[in-house]
CSV table of C-alpha atoms in Angstrom, one decimal:
chain,number,residue,atom,x,y,z
A,1,UNK,CA,43.7,0.1,-4.7
A,2,UNK,CA,42.4,1.1,-7.9
A,3,UNK,CA,43.9,3.3,-10.2
A,4,UNK,CA,42.9,7.0,-10.7
A,5,UNK,CA,41.4,6.6,-14.1
A,6,UNK,CA,39.1,3.4,-13.0
A,7,UNK,CA,38.0,5.4,-9.6
A,8,UNK,CA,37.0,8.1,-12.2
A,9,UNK,CA,35.2,6.0,-14.4
A,10,UNK,CA,33.3,4.4,-11.5
A,11,UNK,CA,32.5,7.8,-10.3
A,12,UNK,CA,31.4,9.2,-13.2
A,13,UNK,CA,29.2,6.0,-14.1
A,14,UNK,CA,27.7,6.0,-10.8
A,15,UNK,CA,26.9,9.7,-11.3
A,16,UNK,CA,24.7,8.9,-14.7
A,17,UNK,CA,23.1,6.0,-13.3
A,18,UNK,CA,22.2,7.7,-9.9
A,19,UNK,CA,20.7,11.4,-12.1
A,20,UNK,CA,23.5,13.0,-11.0
A,21,UNK,CA,24.7,13.7,-14.4
A,22,UNK,CA,21.1,13.2,-16.5
A,23,UNK,CA,21.1,12.8,-19.9
A,24,UNK,CA,22.4,15.4,-21.9
A,25,UNK,CA,24.5,16.7,-19.4
A,26,UNK,CA,27.8,18.0,-20.6
A,27,UNK,CA,30.9,16.4,-18.1
A,28,UNK,CA,33.7,19.0,-18.0
A,29,UNK,CA,36.9,17.6,-17.1
A,30,UNK,CA,38.4,20.5,-14.9
A,31,UNK,CA,35.0,20.2,-12.8
A,32,UNK,CA,35.3,16.3,-12.4
A,33,UNK,CA,39.1,16.5,-11.7
A,34,UNK,CA,38.5,19.2,-9.1
A,35,UNK,CA,35.4,17.0,-7.3
A,36,UNK,CA,37.5,13.8,-7.6
A,37,UNK,CA,40.7,15.2,-6.4
A,38,UNK,CA,42.6,13.7,-9.6
A,39,UNK,CA,44.3,15.1,-12.7
A,40,UNK,CA,42.7,15.5,-15.9
A,41,UNK,CA,44.5,12.5,-17.4
A,42,UNK,CA,42.6,9.7,-15.9
A,43,UNK,CA,39.2,11.8,-16.4
A,44,UNK,CA,40.1,11.8,-20.0
A,45,UNK,CA,40.8,7.8,-19.8
A,46,UNK,CA,37.5,7.3,-18.0
A,47,UNK,CA,35.1,9.6,-20.3
A,48,UNK,CA,36.8,7.6,-23.8
A,49,UNK,CA,36.2,4.2,-21.7
A,50,UNK,CA,32.7,5.5,-20.9
A,51,UNK,CA,32.1,6.6,-24.7
A,52,UNK,CA,33.3,2.7,-25.6
A,53,UNK,CA,30.9,1.6,-23.1
A,54,UNK,CA,28.2,3.7,-24.6
A,55,UNK,CA,27.4,6.0,-21.6
A,56,UNK,CA,28.6,9.0,-23.0
A,57,UNK,CA,29.2,10.3,-26.5
A,58,UNK,CA,31.7,12.9,-28.1
A,59,UNK,CA,30.0,15.6,-30.0
A,60,UNK,CA,31.5,17.4,-33.0
A,61,UNK,CA,32.6,20.3,-30.8
A,62,UNK,CA,34.6,18.0,-28.8
A,63,UNK,CA,32.6,18.1,-25.8
A,64,UNK,CA,31.6,15.0,-23.9
A,65,UNK,CA,27.8,14.6,-23.1
A,66,UNK,CA,25.6,11.9,-21.2
A,67,UNK,CA,24.2,9.6,-24.0
A,68,UNK,CA,20.4,10.5,-24.5
A,69,UNK,CA,18.6,7.6,-25.8
A,70,UNK,CA,15.6,8.2,-27.9
A,71,UNK,CA,13.3,5.8,-29.0
A,72,UNK,CA,14.6,5.2,-32.6
A,73,UNK,CA,18.4,4.0,-30.8
A,74,UNK,CA,16.7,2.0,-28.1
A,75,UNK,CA,15.0,-0.2,-30.8
A,76,UNK,CA,18.2,-0.1,-32.7
A,77,UNK,CA,20.1,-1.6,-29.8
A,78,UNK,CA,18.0,-4.0,-28.6
A,79,UNK,CA,17.6,-5.5,-31.9
A,80,UNK,CA,21.1,-5.7,-32.0
A,81,UNK,CA,21.8,-6.7,-28.6
A,82,UNK,CA,19.0,-9.5,-29.0
A,83,UNK,CA,20.9,-11.3,-32.3
A,84,UNK,CA,24.2,-11.4,-30.2
A,85,UNK,CA,22.8,-12.5,-27.5
A,86,UNK,CA,20.8,-15.5,-28.7
A,87,UNK,CA,24.2,-16.2,-30.9
A,88,UNK,CA,25.9,-16.0,-27.6
A,89,UNK,CA,23.7,-18.3,-26.1
A,90,UNK,CA,23.8,-20.9,-28.9
A,91,UNK,CA,27.3,-21.0,-28.6
A,92,UNK,CA,27.2,-21.1,-24.8
A,93,UNK,CA,24.8,-24.5,-24.7
A,94,UNK,CA,27.5,-26.3,-27.1
A,95,UNK,CA,29.8,-25.5,-24.0
A,96,UNK,CA,28.1,-25.9,-21.1
A,97,UNK,CA,28.9,-28.0,-18.4
A,98,UNK,CA,27.0,-28.9,-15.1
A,99,UNK,CA,28.9,-25.8,-13.1
A,100,UNK,CA,27.9,-23.6,-15.5
A,101,UNK,CA,24.3,-24.6,-15.4
A,102,UNK,CA,24.6,-24.3,-11.6
A,103,UNK,CA,25.8,-20.9,-12.0
A,104,UNK,CA,23.2,-19.4,-13.8
A,105,UNK,CA,20.6,-20.8,-11.8
A,106,UNK,CA,22.2,-19.5,-8.7
A,107,UNK,CA,22.4,-15.9,-10.6
A,108,UNK,CA,18.6,-16.5,-11.7
A,109,UNK,CA,17.6,-17.1,-8.1
A,110,UNK,CA,19.3,-14.2,-6.5
A,111,UNK,CA,17.6,-11.8,-9.4
A,112,UNK,CA,14.3,-12.9,-8.2
A,113,UNK,CA,14.8,-12.1,-4.8
A,114,UNK,CA,15.9,-8.5,-6.3
A,115,UNK,CA,12.7,-7.4,-8.1
A,116,UNK,CA,11.5,-5.0,-5.3
A,117,UNK,CA,11.7,-1.4,-6.5
A,118,UNK,CA,14.1,-0.5,-4.0
A,119,UNK,CA,16.8,-3.2,-5.9
A,120,UNK,CA,16.5,-2.0,-9.4
A,121,UNK,CA,20.2,-1.6,-9.4
A,122,UNK,CA,21.2,-4.8,-7.7
A,123,UNK,CA,18.8,-6.7,-10.1
A,124,UNK,CA,20.8,-4.9,-13.1
A,125,UNK,CA,24.3,-5.9,-11.5
A,126,UNK,CA,23.1,-9.5,-11.1
A,127,UNK,CA,21.7,-9.6,-14.9
A,128,UNK,CA,25.0,-7.9,-15.9
A,129,UNK,CA,26.5,-11.0,-14.4
A,130,UNK,CA,24.2,-13.5,-15.7
A,131,UNK,CA,24.9,-12.4,-19.3
A,132,UNK,CA,28.7,-11.8,-18.7
A,133,UNK,CA,28.7,-15.7,-17.6
A,134,UNK,CA,26.7,-17.1,-20.9
A,135,UNK,CA,29.2,-14.7,-22.7
A,136,UNK,CA,32.3,-16.2,-21.2
A,137,UNK,CA,30.7,-20.0,-21.9
A,138,UNK,CA,30.2,-19.0,-25.4
A,139,UNK,CA,34.1,-18.8,-26.0
A,140,UNK,CA,34.2,-16.2,-28.2
A,141,UNK,CA,36.2,-13.5,-27.7
A,142,UNK,CA,34.5,-11.2,-30.9
A,143,UNK,CA,31.1,-11.9,-29.6
A,144,UNK,CA,32.3,-10.8,-26.0
A,145,UNK,CA,34.1,-7.7,-27.6
A,146,UNK,CA,30.9,-6.6,-29.4
A,147,UNK,CA,28.3,-7.4,-26.1
A,148,UNK,CA,30.8,-5.7,-24.0
A,149,UNK,CA,29.8,-2.3,-26.0
A,150,UNK,CA,26.1,-3.1,-25.6
A,151,UNK,CA,26.9,-4.2,-21.7
A,152,UNK,CA,25.5,-0.9,-20.3
A,153,UNK,CA,22.4,-0.9,-22.6
A,154,UNK,CA,20.4,-1.9,-19.6
A,155,UNK,CA,21.8,0.5,-17.5
A,156,UNK,CA,21.1,3.0,-19.9
A,157,UNK,CA,17.5,2.3,-20.6
A,158,UNK,CA,17.0,2.1,-16.7
A,159,UNK,CA,18.3,5.8,-16.1
A,160,UNK,CA,16.8,7.4,-19.4
A,161,UNK,CA,13.3,5.6,-19.2
A,162,UNK,CA,13.2,4.4,-15.5
A,163,UNK,CA,12.5,0.8,-16.4
A,164,UNK,CA,14.0,-2.4,-16.7
């Protein structure tokens, strides 16, 4: 069974991705704790993790808000993602095995099947698995840590701009 902070993380993240908590929305610990029927400590922990993953930002007034991507931040994150992912792919190629290549082919085939408009979230999950496989194959913990911070980026784009 998932820990309280993991359940809170999943519920809040789903609320962000579904649009229940739109960009700029203030996340109130008390209301979230009440709706999820858990104490505020796991809510705080979940919000800290959501900040680390790029879904939420803490403002100077101490309040937490759903990140509101603007085009400048979009472009900066995309540039950074491009550089790190290219490097990760280069490392993964050096460590490639036939099993790894088959895994990527399988994920790619699944993504092709999930291109219908009603399957966007399924596509994003498969795309995330594809990229995580490459990152893991890279063998670089440092690259993986940096890319984890940007891992939510495609989801952020989707809930902000409605496109992948």
